[in-house]
Coordinates of N, CA, C and O in Angstrom, one line a residue:
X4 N -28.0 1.9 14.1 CA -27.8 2.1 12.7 C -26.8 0.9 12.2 O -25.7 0.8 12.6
X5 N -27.5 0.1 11.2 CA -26.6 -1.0 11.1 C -25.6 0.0 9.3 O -25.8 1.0 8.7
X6 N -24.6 -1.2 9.3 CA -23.8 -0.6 7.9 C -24.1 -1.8 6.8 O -24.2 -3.0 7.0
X7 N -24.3 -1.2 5.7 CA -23.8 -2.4 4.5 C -22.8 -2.9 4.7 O -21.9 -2.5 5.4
X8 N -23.2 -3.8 4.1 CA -21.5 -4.8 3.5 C -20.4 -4.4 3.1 O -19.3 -4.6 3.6
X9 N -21.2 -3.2 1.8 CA -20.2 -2.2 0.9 C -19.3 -1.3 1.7 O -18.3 -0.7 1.4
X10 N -20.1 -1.4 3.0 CA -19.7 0.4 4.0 C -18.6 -0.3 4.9 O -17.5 0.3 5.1
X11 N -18.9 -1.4 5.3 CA -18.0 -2.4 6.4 C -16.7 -2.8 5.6 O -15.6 -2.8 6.1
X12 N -17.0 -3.2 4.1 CA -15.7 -3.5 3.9 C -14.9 -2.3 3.2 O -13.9 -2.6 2.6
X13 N -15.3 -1.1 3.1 CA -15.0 0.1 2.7 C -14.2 0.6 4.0 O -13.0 0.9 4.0
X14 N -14.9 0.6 5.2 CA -14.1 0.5 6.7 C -12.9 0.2 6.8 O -11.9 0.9 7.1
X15 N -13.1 -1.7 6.5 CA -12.2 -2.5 6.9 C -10.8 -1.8 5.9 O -9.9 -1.3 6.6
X16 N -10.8 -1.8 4.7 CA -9.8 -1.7 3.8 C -9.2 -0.2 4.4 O -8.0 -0.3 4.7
X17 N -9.7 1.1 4.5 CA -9.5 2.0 4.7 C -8.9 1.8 6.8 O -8.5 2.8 7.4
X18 N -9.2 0.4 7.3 CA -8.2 0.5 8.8 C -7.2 -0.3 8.6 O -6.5 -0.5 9.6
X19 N -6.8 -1.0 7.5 CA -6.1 -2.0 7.4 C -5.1 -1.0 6.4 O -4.0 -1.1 6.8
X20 N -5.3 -0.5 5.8 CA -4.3 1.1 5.0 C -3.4 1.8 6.3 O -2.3 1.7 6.7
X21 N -4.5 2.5 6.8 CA -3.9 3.3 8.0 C -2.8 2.4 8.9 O -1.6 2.7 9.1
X22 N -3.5 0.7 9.5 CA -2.8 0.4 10.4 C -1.2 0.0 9.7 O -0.1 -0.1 10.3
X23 N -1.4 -0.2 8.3 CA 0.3 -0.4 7.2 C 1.0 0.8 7.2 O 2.2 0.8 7.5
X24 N 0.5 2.2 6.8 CA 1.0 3.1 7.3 C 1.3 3.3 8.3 O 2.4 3.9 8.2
X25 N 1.0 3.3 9.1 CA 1.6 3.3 10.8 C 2.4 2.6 11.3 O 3.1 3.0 12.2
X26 N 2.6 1.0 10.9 CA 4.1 0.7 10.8 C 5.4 0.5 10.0 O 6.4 -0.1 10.2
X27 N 4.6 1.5 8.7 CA 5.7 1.9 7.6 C 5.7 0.3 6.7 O 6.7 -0.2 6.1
X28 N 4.7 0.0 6.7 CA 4.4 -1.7 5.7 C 3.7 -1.0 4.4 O 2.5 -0.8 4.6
X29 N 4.3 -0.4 2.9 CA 3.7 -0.3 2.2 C 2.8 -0.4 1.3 O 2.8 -1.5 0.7
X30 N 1.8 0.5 0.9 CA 0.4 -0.3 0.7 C 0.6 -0.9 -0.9 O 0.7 0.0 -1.7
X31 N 0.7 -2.0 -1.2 CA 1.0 -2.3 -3.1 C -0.5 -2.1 -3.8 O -0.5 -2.0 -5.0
X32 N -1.7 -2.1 -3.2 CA -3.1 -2.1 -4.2 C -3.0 -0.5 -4.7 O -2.9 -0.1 -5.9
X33 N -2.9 0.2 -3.6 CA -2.1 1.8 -4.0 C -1.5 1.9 -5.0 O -2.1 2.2 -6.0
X34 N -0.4 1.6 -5.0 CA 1.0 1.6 -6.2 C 0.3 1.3 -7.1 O 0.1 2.2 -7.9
X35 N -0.3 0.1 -7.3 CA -1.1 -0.6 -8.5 C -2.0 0.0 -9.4 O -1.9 0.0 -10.6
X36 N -2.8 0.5 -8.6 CA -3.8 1.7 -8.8 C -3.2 2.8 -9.2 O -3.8 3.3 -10.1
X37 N -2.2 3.5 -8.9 CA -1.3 4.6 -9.3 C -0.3 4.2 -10.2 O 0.0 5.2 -10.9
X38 N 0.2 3.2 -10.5 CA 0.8 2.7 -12.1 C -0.5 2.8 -13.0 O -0.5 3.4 -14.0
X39 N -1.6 2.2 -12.6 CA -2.1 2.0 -14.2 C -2.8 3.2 -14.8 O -2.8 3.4 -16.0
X40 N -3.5 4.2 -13.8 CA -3.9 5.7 -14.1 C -3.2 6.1 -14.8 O -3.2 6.1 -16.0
X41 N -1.9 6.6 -13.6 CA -0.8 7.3 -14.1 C 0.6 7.2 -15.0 O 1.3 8.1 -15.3
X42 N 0.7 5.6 -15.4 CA 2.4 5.5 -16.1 C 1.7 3.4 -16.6 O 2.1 2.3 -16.1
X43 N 0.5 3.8 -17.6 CA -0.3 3.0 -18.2 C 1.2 2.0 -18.8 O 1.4 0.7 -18.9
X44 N 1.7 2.9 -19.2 CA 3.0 2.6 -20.4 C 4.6 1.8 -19.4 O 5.7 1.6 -19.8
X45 N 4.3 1.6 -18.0 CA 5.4 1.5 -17.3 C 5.0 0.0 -17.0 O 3.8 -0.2 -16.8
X46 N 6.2 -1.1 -16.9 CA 5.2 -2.3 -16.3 C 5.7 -2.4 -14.4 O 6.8 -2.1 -13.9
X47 N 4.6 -2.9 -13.6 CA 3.9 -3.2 -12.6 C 4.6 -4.2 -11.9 O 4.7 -5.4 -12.3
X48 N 5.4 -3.7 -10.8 CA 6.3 -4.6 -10.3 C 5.3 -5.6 -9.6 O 4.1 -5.6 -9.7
X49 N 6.3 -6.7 -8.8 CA 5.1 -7.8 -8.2 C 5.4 -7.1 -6.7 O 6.2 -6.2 -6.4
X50 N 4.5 -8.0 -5.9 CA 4.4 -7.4 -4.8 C 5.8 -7.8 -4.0 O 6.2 -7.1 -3.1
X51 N 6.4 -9.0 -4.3 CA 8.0 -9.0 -3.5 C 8.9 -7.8 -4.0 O 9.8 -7.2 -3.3
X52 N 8.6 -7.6 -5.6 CA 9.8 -7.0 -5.6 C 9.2 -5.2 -5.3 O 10.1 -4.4 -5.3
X53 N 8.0 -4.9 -5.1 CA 7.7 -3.6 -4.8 C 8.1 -3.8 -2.9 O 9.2 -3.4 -2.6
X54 N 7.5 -4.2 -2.1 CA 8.2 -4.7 -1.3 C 9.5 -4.7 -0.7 O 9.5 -4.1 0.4
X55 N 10.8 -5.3 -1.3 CA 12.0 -4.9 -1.4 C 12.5 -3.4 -2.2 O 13.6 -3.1 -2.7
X56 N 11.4 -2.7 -2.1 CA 12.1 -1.4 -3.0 C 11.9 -0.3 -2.1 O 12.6 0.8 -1.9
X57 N 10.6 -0.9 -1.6 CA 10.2 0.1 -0.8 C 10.9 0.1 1.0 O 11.1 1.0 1.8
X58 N 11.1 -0.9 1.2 CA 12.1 -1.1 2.3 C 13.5 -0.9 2.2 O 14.1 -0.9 3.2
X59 N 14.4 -0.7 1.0 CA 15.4 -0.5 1.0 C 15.4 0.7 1.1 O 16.2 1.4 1.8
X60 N 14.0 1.2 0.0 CA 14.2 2.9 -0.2 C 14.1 3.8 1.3 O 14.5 4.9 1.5
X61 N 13.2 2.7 2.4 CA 13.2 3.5 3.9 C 14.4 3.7 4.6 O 14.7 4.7 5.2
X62 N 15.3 2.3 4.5 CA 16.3 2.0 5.4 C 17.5 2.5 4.7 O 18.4 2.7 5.5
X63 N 17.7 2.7 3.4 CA 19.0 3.2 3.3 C 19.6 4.5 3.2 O 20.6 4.9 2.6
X64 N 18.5 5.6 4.3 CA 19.3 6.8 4.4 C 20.0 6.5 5.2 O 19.5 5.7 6.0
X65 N 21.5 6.8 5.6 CA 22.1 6.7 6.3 C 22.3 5.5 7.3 O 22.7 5.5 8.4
X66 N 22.1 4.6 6.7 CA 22.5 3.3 7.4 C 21.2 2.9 8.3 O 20.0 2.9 7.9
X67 N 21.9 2.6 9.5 CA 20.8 1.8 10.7 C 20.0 3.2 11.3 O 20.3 4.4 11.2
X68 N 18.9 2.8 12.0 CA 18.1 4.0 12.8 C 18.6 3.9 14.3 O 19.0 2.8 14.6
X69 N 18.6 4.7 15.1 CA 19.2 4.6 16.7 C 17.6 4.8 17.3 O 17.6 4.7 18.5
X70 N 16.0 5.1 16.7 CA 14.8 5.8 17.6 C 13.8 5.5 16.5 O 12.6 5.8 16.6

């Protein structure tokens, strides 16, 4: 059974999601996609500064991690 194009790169995007969530690398086409649905009226950070928001927002509970 061979796949489309459409199916392969529907694959690819949805292992390339997974493999950023799994090492806590935030997805921004997500975000993007969820600003313009939902908060049409809010403006759309860029990807450095979504980026820096989202890694502060991981690492600053309580300081450093020990595990």
């Amino acid at each position: 059974m061979w796949l489309s194009r459409d199916e392969l790169r529907g694959l690819w995007r949805r292992a390339v999601q997974t493999a950023r969530l799994i090492i806590g690398v935030p997805d921004y086409d997500t975000y993007v996609q969820h600003m313009r649905v939902h908060h049409p009226e809010r403006p759309v950070m860029s990807y450095a500064e979504f980026f820096n928001e989202r890694m502060q927002a991981r690492y600053r509970r309580g300081g450093g991690r020990c595990c």
